[in-house]
mmCIF file of C-alpha atoms in Angstrom:
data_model
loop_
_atom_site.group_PDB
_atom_site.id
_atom_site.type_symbol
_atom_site.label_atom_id
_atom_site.label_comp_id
_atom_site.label_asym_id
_atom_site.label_seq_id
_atom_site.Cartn_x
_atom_site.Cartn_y
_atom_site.Cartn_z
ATOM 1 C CA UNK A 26 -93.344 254.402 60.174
ATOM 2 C CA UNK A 27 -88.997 255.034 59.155
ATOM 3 C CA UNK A 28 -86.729 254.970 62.161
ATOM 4 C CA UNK A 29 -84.698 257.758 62.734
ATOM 5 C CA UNK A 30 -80.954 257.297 62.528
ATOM 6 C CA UNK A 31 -80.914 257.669 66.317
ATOM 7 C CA UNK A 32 -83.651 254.562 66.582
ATOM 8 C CA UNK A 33 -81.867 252.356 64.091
ATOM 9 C CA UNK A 34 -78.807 252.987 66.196
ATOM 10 C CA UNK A 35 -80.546 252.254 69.664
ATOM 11 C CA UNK A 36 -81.766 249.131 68.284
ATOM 12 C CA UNK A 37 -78.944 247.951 67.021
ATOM 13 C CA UNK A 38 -77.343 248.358 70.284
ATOM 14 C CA UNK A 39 -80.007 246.724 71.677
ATOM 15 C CA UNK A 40 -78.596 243.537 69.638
ATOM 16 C CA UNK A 41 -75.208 243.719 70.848
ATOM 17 C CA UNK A 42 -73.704 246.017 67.920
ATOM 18 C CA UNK A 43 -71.366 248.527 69.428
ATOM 19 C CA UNK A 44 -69.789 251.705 67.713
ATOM 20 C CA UNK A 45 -66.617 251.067 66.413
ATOM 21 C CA UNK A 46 -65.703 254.176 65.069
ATOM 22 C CA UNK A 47 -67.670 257.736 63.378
ATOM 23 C CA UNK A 48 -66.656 259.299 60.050
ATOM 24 C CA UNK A 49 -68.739 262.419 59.317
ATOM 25 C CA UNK A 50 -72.197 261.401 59.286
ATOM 26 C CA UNK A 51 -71.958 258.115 59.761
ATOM 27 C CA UNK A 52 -71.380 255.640 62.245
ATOM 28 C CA UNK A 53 -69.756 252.245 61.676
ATOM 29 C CA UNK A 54 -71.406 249.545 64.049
ATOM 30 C CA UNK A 55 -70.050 245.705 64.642
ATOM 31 C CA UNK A 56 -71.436 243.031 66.708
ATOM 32 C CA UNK A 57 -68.559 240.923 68.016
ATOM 33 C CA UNK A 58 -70.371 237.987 68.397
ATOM 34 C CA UNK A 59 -71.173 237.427 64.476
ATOM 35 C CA UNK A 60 -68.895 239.745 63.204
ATOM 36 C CA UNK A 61 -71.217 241.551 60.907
ATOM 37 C CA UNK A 62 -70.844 244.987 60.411
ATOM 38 C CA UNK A 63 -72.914 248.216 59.688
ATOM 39 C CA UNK A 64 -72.511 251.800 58.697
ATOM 40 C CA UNK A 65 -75.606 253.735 59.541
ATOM 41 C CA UNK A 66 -76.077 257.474 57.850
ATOM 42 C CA UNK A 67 -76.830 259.669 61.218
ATOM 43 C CA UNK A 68 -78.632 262.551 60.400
ATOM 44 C CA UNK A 69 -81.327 264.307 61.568
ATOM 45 C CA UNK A 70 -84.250 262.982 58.904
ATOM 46 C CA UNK A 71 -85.582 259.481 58.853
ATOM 47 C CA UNK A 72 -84.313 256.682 57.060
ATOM 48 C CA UNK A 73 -85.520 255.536 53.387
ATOM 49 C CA UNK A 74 -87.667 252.493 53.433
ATOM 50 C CA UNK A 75 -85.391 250.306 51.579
ATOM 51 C CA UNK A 76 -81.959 251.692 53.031
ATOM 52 C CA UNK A 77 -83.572 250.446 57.022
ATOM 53 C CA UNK A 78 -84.056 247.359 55.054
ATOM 54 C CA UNK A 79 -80.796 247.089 53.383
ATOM 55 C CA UNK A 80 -79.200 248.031 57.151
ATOM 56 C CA UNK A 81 -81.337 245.197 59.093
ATOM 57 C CA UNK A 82 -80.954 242.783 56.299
ATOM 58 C CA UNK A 83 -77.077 243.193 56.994
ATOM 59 C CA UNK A 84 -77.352 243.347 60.358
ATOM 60 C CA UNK A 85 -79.092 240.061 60.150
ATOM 61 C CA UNK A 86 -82.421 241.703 62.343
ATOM 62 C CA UNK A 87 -86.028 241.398 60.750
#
């Protein structure tokens, strides 16, 4: 089952990303401790199959 926006973000927090800053629709995410970061779309439908991939893949998360 997709995660919402609002789940990918929660998890993501979860593994020390915090928001750095919100443009529109999307929020821009960094973990300080590796340094990577990740723009997540936020909006109200769930996320494509390969674009939660393409975000955990770059957040470095299974």
């Amino acid at each position: 089952m997709p995660l919402t926006s609002q789940e990918m973000i929660k998890l993501l927090k979860k593994n020390g990303f915090e928001n750095i800053s919100q443009n529109g629709f999307h929020v821009k995410m960094r973990n300080i401790q590796t340094g990577r970061t990740v723009i997540v779309p936020y909006h109200a439908k769930d996320l494509k199959k390969g674009l939660e991939k393409a975000i955990l893949k770059e957040a470095g998360l299974k």
